[in-house]
Coordinates of C-alpha atoms in Angstrom, one line a residue:
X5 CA 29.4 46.1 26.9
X6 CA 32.8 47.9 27.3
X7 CA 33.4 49.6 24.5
X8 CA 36.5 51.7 25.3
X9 CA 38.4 47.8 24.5
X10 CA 37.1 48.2 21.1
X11 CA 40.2 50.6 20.2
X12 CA 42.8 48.4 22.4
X13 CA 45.6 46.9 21.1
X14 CA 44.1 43.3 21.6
X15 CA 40.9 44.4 19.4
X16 CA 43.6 45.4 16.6
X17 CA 45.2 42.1 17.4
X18 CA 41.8 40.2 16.6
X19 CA 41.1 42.1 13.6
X20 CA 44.3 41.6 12.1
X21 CA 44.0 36.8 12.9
X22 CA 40.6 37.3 11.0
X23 CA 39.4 33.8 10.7
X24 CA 42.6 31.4 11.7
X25 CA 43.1 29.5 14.6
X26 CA 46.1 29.6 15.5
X27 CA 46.6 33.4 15.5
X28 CA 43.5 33.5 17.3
X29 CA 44.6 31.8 20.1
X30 CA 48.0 33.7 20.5
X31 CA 45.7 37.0 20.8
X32 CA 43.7 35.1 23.4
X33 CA 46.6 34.2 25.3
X34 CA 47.6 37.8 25.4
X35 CA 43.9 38.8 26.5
X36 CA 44.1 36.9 29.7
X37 CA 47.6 37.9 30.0
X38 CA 46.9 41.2 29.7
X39 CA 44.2 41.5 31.9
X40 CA 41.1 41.6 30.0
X41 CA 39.6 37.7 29.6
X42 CA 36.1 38.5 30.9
X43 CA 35.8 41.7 28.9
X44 CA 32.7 41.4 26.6
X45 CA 33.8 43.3 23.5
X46 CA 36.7 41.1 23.3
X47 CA 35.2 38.0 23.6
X48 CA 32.4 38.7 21.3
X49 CA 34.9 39.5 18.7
X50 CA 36.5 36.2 19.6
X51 CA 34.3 34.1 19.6
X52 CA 32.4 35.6 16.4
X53 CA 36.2 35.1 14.7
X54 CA 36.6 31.5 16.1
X55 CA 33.0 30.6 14.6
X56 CA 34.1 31.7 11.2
X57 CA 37.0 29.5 11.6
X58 CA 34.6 26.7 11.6
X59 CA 36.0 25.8 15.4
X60 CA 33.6 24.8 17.3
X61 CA 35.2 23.1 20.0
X62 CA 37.3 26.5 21.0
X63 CA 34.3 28.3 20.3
X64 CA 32.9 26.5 23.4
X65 CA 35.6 26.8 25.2
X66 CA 36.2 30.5 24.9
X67 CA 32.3 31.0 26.2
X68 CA 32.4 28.2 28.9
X69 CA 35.5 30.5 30.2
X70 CA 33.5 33.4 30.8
X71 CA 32.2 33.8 34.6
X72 CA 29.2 35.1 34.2
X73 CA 27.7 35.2 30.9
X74 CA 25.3 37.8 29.7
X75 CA 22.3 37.0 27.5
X76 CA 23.7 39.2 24.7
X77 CA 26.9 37.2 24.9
X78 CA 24.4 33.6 25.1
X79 CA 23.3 35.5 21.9
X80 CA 26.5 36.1 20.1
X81 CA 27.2 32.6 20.9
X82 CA 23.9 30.6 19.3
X83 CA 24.0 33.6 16.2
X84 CA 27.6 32.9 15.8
X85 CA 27.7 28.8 16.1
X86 CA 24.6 28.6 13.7
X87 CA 26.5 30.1 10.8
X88 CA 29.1 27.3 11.6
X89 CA 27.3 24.4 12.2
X90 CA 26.7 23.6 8.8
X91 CA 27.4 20.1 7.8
X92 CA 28.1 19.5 11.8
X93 CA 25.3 17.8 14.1
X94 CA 23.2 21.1 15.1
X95 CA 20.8 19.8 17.5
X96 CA 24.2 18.6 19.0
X97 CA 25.7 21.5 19.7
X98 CA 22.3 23.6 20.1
X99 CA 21.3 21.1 23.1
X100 CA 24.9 22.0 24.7
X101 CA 24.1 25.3 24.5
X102 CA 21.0 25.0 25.5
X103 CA 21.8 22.9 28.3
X104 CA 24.5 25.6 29.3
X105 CA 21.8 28.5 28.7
X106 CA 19.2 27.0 31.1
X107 CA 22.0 25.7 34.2
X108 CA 23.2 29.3 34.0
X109 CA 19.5 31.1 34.7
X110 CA 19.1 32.4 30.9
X111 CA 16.2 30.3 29.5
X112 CA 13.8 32.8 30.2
X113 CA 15.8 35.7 28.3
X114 CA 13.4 36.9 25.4
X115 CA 16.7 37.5 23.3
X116 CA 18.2 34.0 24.4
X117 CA 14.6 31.9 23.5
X118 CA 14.3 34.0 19.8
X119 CA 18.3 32.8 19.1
X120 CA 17.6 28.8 20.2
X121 CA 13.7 29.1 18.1
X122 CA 15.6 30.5 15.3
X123 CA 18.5 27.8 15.7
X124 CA 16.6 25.0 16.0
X125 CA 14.4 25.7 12.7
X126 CA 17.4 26.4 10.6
X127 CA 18.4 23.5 11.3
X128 CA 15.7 21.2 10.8
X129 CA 14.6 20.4 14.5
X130 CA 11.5 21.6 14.8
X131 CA 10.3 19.9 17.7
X132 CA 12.6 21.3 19.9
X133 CA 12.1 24.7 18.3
X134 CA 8.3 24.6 18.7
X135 CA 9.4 23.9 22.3
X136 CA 11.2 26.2 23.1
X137 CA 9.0 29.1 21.0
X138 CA 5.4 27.6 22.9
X139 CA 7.3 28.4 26.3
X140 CA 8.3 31.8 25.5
X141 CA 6.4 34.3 28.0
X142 CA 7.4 36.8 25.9
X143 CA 7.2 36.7 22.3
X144 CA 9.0 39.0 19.5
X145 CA 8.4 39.1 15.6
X146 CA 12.1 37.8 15.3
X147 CA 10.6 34.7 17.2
X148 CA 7.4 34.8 15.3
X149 CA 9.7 34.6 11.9
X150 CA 11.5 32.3 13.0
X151 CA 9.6 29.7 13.6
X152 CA 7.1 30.8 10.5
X153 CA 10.5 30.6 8.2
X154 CA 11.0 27.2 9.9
X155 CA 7.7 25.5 8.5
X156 CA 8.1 27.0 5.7
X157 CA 11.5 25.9 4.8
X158 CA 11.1 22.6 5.8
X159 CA 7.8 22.1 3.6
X160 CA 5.3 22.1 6.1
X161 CA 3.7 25.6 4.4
X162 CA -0.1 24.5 5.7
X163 CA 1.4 24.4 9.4
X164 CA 3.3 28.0 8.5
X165 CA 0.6 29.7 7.4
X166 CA -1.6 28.7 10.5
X167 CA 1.2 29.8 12.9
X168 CA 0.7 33.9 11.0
X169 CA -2.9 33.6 11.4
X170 CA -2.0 33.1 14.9
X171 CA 0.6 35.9 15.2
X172 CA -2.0 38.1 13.7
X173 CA -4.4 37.3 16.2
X174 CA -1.8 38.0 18.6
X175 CA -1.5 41.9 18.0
X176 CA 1.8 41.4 16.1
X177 CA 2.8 43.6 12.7
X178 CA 4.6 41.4 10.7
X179 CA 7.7 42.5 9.3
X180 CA 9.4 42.4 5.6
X181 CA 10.6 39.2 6.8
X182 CA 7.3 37.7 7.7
X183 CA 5.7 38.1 4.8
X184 CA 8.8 36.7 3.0
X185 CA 7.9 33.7 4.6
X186 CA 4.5 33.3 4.1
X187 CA 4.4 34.6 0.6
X188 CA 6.9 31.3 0.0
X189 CA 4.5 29.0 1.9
X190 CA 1.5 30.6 -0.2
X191 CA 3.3 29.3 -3.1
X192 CA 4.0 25.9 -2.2
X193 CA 0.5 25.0 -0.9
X194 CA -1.3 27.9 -4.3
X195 CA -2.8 30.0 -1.3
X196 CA -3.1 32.8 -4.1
X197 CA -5.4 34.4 -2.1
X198 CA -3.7 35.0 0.5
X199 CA -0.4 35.8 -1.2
X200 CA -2.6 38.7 -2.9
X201 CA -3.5 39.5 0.9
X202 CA 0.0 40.3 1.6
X203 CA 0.7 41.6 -1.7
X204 CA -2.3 44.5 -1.0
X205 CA -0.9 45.0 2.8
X206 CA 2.9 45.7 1.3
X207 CA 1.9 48.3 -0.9
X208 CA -0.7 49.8 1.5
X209 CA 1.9 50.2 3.9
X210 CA 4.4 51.7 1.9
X211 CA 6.7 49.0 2.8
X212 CA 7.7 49.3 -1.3
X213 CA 9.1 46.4 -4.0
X214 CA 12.6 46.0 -3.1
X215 CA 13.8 42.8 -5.1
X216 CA 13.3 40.5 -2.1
X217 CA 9.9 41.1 -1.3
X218 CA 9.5 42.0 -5.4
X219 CA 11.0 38.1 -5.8
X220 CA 8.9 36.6 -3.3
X221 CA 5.4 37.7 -5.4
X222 CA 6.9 37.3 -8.7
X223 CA 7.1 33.6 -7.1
X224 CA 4.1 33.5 -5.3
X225 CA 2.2 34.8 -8.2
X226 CA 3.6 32.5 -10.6
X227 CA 3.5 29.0 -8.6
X228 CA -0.5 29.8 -8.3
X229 CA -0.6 30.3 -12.6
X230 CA -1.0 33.7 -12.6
X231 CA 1.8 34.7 -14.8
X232 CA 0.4 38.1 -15.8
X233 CA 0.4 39.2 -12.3
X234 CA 4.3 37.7 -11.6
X235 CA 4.9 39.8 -14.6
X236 CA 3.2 43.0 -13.3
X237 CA 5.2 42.9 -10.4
X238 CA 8.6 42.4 -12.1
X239 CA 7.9 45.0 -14.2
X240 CA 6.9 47.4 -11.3
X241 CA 10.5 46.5 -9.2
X242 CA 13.2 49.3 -10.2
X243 CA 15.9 47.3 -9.6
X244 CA 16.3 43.8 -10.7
X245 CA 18.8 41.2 -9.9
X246 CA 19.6 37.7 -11.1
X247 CA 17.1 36.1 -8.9
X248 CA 14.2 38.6 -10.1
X249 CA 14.9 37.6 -14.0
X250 CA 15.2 34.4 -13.4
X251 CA 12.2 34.0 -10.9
X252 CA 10.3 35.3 -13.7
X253 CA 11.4 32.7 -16.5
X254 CA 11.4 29.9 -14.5
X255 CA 7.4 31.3 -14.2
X256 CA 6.9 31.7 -17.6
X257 CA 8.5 28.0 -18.2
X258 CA 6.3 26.0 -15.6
X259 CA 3.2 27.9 -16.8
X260 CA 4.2 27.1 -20.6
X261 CA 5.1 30.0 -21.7
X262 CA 8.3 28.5 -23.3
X263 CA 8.5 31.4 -25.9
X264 CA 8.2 34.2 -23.6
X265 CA 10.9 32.2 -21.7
X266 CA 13.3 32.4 -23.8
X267 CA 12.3 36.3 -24.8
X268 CA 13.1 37.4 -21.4
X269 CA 16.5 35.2 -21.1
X270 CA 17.9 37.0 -23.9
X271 CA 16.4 40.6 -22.7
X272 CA 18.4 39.7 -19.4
X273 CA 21.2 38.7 -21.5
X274 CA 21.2 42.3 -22.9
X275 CA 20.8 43.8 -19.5
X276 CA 23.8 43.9 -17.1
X277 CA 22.3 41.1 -15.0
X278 CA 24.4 37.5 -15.4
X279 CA 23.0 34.7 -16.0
X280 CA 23.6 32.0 -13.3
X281 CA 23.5 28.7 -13.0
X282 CA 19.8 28.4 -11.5
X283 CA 18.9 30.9 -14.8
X284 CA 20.2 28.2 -17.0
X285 CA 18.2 24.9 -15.3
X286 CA 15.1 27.8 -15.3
X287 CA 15.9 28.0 -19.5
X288 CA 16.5 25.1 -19.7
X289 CA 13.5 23.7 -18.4
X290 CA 11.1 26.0 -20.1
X291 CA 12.5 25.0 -23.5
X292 CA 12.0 21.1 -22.3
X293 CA 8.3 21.8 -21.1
X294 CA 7.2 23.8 -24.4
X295 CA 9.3 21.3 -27.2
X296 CA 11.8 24.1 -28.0
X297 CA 14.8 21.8 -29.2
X298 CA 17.0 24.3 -30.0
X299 CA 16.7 27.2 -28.2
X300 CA 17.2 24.5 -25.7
X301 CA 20.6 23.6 -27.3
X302 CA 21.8 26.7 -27.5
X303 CA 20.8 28.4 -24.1
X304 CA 22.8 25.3 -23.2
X305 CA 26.0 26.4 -25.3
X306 CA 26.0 29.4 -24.2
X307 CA 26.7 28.2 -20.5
X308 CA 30.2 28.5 -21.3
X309 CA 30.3 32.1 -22.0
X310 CA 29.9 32.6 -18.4
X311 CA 32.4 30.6 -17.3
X312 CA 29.7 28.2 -15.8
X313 CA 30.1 24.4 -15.7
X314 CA 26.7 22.4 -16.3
X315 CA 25.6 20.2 -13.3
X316 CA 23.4 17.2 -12.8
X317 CA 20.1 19.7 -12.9
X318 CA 21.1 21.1 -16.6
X319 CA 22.1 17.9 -17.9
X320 CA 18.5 16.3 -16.6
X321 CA 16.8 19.2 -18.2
X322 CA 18.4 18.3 -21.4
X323 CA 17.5 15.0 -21.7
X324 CA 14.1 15.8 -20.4
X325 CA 14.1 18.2 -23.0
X326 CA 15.7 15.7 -26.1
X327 CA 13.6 12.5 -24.8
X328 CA 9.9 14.7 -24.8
X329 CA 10.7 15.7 -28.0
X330 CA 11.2 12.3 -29.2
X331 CA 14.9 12.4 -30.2
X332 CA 15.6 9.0 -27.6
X333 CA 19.0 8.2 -29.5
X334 CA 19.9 11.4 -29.1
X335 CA 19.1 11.6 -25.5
X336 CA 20.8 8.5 -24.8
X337 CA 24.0 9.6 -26.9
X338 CA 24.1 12.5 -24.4
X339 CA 24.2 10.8 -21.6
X340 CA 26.5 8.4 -22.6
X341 CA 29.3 11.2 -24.5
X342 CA 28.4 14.3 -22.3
X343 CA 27.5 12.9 -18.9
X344 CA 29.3 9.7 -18.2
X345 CA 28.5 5.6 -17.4
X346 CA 27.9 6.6 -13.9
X347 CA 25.3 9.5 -14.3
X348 CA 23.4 10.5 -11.6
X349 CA 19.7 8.8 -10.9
X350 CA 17.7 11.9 -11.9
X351 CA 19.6 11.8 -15.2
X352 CA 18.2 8.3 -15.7
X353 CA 15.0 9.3 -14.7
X354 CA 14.5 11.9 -17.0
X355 CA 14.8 9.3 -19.7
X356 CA 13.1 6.4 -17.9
X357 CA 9.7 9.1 -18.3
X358 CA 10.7 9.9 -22.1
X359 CA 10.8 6.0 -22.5
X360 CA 6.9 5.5 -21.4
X361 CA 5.7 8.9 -22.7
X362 CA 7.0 7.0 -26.2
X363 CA 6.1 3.6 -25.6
X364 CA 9.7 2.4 -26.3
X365 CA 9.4 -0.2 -24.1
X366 CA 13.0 -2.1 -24.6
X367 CA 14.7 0.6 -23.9
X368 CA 12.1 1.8 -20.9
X369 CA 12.8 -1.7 -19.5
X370 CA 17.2 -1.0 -19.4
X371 CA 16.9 2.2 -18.1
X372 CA 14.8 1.3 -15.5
X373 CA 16.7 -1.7 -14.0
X374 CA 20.0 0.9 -13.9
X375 CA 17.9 2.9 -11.9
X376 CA 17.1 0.0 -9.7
X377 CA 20.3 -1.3 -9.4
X378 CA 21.2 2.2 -8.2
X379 CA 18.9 3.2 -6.0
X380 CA 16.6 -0.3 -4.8
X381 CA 14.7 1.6 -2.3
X382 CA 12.7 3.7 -4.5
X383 CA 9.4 2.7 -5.2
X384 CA 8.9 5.0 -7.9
X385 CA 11.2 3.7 -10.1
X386 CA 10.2 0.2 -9.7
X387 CA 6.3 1.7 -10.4
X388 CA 7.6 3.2 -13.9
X389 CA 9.0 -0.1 -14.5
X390 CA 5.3 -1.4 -13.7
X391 CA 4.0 0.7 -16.1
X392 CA 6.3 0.1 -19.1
X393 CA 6.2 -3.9 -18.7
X394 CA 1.6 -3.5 -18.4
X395 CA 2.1 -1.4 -21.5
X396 CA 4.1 -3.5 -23.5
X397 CA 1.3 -6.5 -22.5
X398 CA 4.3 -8.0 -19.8
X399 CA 1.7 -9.2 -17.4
X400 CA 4.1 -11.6 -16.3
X401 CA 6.9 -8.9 -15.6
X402 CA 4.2 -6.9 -13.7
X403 CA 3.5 -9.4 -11.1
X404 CA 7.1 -10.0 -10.4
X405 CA 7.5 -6.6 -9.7
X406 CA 5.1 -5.7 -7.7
X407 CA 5.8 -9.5 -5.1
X408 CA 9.1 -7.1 -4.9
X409 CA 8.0 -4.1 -3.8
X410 CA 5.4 -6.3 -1.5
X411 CA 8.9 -8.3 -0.5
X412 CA 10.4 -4.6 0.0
X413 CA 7.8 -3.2 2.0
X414 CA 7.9 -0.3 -0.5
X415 CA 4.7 1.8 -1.3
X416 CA 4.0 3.9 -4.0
X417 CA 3.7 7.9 -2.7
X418 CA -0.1 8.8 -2.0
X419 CA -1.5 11.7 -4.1
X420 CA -3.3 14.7 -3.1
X421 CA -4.7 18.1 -4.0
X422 CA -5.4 20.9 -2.8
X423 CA -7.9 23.8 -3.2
X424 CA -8.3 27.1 -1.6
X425 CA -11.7 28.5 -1.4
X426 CA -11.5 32.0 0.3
X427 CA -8.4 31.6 1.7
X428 CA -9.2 28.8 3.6
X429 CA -7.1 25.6 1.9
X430 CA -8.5 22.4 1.6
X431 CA -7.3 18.6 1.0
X432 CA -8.4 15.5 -0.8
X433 CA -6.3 12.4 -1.0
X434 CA -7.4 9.9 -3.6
X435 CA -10.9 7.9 -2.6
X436 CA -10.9 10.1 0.5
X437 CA -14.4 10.3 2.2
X438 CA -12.7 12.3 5.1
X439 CA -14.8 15.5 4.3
X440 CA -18.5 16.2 6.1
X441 CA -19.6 16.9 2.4
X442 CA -18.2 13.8 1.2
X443 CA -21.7 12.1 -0.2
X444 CA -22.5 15.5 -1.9
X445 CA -18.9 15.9 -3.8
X446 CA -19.7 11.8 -5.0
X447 CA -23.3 12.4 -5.8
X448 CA -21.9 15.8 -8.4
X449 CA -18.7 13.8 -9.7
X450 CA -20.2 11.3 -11.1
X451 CA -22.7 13.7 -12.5
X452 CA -20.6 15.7 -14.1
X453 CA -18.4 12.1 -15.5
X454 CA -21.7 11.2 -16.4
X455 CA -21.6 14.4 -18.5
X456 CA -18.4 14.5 -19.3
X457 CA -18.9 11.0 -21.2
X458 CA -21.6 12.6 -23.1
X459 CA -19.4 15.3 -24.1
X460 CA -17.1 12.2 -25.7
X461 CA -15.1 11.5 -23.0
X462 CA -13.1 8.3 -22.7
X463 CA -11.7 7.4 -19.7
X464 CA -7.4 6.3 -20.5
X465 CA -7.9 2.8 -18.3
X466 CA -4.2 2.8 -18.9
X467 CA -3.8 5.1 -16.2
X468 CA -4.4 2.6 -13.4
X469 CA -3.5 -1.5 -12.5
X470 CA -4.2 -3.2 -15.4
X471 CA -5.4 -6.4 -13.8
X472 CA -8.7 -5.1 -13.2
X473 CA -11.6 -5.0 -15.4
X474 CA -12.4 -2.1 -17.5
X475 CA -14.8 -0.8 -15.6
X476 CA -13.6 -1.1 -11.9
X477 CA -10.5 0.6 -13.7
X478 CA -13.1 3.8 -14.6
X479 CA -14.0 3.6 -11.5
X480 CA -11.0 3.7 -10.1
X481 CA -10.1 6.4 -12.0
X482 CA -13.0 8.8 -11.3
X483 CA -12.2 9.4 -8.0
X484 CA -8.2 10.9 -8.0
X485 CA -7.7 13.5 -5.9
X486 CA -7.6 16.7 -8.4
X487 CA -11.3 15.3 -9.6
X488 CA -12.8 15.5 -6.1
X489 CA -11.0 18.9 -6.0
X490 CA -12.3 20.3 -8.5
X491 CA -15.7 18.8 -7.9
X492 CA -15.7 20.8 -4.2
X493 CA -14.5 23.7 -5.5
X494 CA -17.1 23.9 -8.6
X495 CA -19.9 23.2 -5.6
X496 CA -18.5 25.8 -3.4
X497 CA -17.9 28.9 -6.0
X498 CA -19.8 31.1 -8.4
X499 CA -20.3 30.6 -12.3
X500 CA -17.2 31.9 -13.9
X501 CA -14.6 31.7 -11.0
X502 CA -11.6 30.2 -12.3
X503 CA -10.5 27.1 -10.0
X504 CA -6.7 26.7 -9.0
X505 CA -5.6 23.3 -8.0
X506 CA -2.2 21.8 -6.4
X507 CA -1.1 18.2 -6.3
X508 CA 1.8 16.8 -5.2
X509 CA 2.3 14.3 -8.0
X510 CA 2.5 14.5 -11.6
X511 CA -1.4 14.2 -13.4
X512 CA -2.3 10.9 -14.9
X513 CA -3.2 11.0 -18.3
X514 CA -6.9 10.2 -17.5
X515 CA -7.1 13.1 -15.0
X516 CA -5.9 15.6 -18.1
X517 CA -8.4 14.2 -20.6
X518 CA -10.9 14.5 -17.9
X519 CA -10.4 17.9 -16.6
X520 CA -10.7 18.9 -20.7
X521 CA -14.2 18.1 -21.1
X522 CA -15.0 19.4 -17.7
X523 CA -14.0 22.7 -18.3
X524 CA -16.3 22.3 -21.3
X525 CA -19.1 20.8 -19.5
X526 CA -19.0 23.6 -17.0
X527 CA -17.4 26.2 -19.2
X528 CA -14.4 26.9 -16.3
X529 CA -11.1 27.6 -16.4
X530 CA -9.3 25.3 -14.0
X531 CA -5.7 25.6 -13.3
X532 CA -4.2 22.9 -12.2
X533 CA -0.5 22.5 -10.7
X534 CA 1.1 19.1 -11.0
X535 CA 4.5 17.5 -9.8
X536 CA 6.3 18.9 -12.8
X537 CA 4.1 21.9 -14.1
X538 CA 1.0 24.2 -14.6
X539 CA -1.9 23.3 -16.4
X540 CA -4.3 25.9 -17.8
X541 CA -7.6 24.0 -19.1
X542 CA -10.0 26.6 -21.3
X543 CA -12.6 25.4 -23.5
X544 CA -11.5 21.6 -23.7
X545 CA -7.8 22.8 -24.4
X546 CA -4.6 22.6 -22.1
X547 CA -2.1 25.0 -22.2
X548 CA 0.6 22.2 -22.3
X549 CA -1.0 21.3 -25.4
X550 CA -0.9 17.7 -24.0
X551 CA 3.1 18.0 -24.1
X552 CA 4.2 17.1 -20.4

């Protein structure tokens, strides 16, 4: 590149537009006027300006300009345009550019391929990412991370994690980035082991806590249920910002931990960290989860002293928070004074669940329809409606709904858990005899049901359709997805190994009676981590002291 430009007066010229378009062209103007429209220097600076004008058109025009494009200018371009193309049709403009890249002899460049992997998977277009990163001859660990943080980020942590197996196998050393990546896919799919892996490999290699890598474990650790390690790390970090404190409440809240919650927010309070709004909706939460009305109430007044304005998320943690503790009226009231008529659909949701978990079915039953009447598509809601009519003995209202959703062609979401069992992760979807050792997980289940009963278990038939008899309902019943999980991993592990399940739907109320008595049974601790929270089962007690 031609640096000597760099301390022209066109440079000074650029520097001095910044980020507006019409100055911007008037310095380009004098650029080719001048002499200089295929110097490099200048039209990296130009086109990096142009991008942050949100221009994307001229951007493309400046580039298409060029002669004979280099690969670090291709670069500049697809760095530059993929800060910009927010909101804006990305595999759009990336196809142009890549389109442009390969006609001009560029699609083998190592630097070119890492900028168009990393495009693609920041914005969501992962098939052509994959593409382009399985025809790279070449590969770098900014590839590797890129398409590791593009999994990842678009919830496919499973798929993430196999893709750093694979760079390991490879011969790369992952970076500060990687494991970034990987520890936030460990803690969407519970991979505690392998978060720990990482965790070990960090501090062995002296890579040190800083607060994103500190952040990442605190998370990791905390989204597998082992709060007292999240808290290790945090207090291990020497320095702290928002994000750390508040990583670390929002752990303490979906563990249970409301009380230690709430100590910690008001220790940060003390501290020169602020308070943001995420801190409040992790508060918030906790105090919702562990019945604490008003610390709840007040963690919520004292929004304002931050100059922060509550959003949708804090106002559906506080009537989450007001409807579990029973105060319905007061829930409603809130919604109607502090929200508005027109509140948003997870607002009504929030109330639709306080409704069933309190069996007032009238008003269960007018929530529910606003939710339909706002949003017709989702099955869930007209499920909860289900529910509420089968409880209140609506048989009638039951059928309707569900010719509907048959009408509709809407299906209620599958469940499934997972397990990992030495770092390998395994799945089970509800009645799935997919596994080879399907007969063998049966066979124990209904074994340890068998005991369970004995134990005095009674199986909450209320859990599943109600037009079935009593006993297909059991039946039905015994074999969700977190039992056969936990009925592989108590075949598969030693006496006394705590078992760590994930599902990806909130846990029937038959599935947490059940999982009681089997941790008596089998005298285990089994950790299990629903839609909405963690459950910690010792000695026939949950830590959500069956408030969820």
């Amino acid at each position: 590149m031609e640096t000597k430009h760099i301390h022209s007066p066109a440079y000074h010229y650029l520097l001095r537009a910044g980020p507006r378009l019409k100055p911007l062209q008037q310095v380009h103007a004098y650029i080719i006027l001048s002499g200089s429209g295929q110097n490099r220097s200048l039209l990296t600076k130009l086109l990096t300006l142009a991008c942050a004008a949100r221009s994307i058109d001229y951007t493309r025009r400046i580039f298409f300009s060029v002669s004979n494009p280099d690969s670090f200018l291709f670069n500049t371009l697809i760095r530059t345009t993929s800060k910009a193309c927010a909101g804006l049709s990305a595999s759009k403009h990336g196809r142009i550019v890549h389109g442009q890249v390969l006609v001009s002899g560029y699609g083998l460049d190592v630097y070119v391929q890492a900028a168009l992997v990393s495009f693609y998977a920041k914005y969501c277009d992962l098939g052509n990412a994959r593409k382009v990163f399985d025809k790279m001859q070449e590969r770098s660990v900014v590839a590797w991370n890129s398409i590791i943080s593009g999994y990842e980020q678009n919830g496919l942590a499973k798929k993430a994690l196999g893709l750093f197996d694979k760079m390991r196998e490879a011969g790369f050393q992952p970076d500060l980035a990687t494991f970034v990546s990987v520890l936030s896919a460990c803690a969407q799919v519970g991979a505690v082991g392998l978060g720990s892996w990482v965790h070990e490999h960090v501090i062995g290699n002296g890579f040190g806590l800083n607060v994103m890598i500190g952040t990442s474990l605190i998370n990791m650790y905390a989204r597998c249920g082992n709060v007292k390690k999240a808290r290790e790390v945090f207090d291990s970090m020497k320095e702290k910002n928002v994000v750390a404190w508040t990583a670390m409440i929002s752990g303490y809240g979906v563990n249970g931990y409301g009380v230690q919650a709430v100590e910690l927010f008001h220790q940060m309070r003390r501290s020169q960290a602020i308070p943001n709004n995420v801190t409040f909706i992790a508060i918030l939460s906790a105090c919702a989860h562990s019945g604490l009305v008003n610390e709840g109430r007040q963690a919520f007044s004292s929004m304002r002293e931050y100059h922060l304005v509550p959003g949708v998320e804090h106002h559906v943690c506080m009537v989450d928070m007001l409807g579990r503790a029973g105060l319905l009226d007061e829930a409603y009231e809130f919604i109607k004074e502090t929200v508005s008529k027109e509140a948003a659909p997870a607002i009504w949701t929030a109330m639709l669940g306080a409704c069933k978990m309190h069996k007032n079915f009238g008003l269960g039953v007018e929530v529910a329809e606003r939710l339909i009447a706002v949003e017709p598509e989702n099955p869930g809601h007209y499920v909860m409606l289900s529910n509420i009519c089968a409880l209140a003995g609506r048989m009638d209202r039951v059928e309707v709904i569900r010719n509907t959703m048959i009408r509709k062609r809407l299906k209620k979401q599958v469940g499934y858990s997972t397990i990992e069992i030495d770092q390998k992760t395994y799945l089970f979807s509800t009645g799935d005899k997919c596994h080879p050792e399907t007969s063998k997980i049966y066979q124990y289940l209904d074994e340890l049901m068998w005991q369970c009963k004995e134990a005095g278990y009674l199986a909450v038939v209320d859990s599943v359709m109600h037009e079935l008899e009593e006993e297909e309902r059991e039946y039905a019943l015994r074999y969700h997805s977190e039992k056969l999980a936990i009925a592989f991993g108590l075949l598969k592990t030693i006496s006394g190994t705590t078992l760590k399940i994930v599902k990806n739907l909130r846990m029937c109320e038959d599935c947490h009676s059940a999982i009681k008595s089997i941790s008596v049974v089998t005298n285990r601790e089994i950790v299990v981590r629903d839609k909405l929270r963690f459950h910690h089962f010792r000695n026939g007690s949950c830590s959500c002291q069956d408030y969820w």
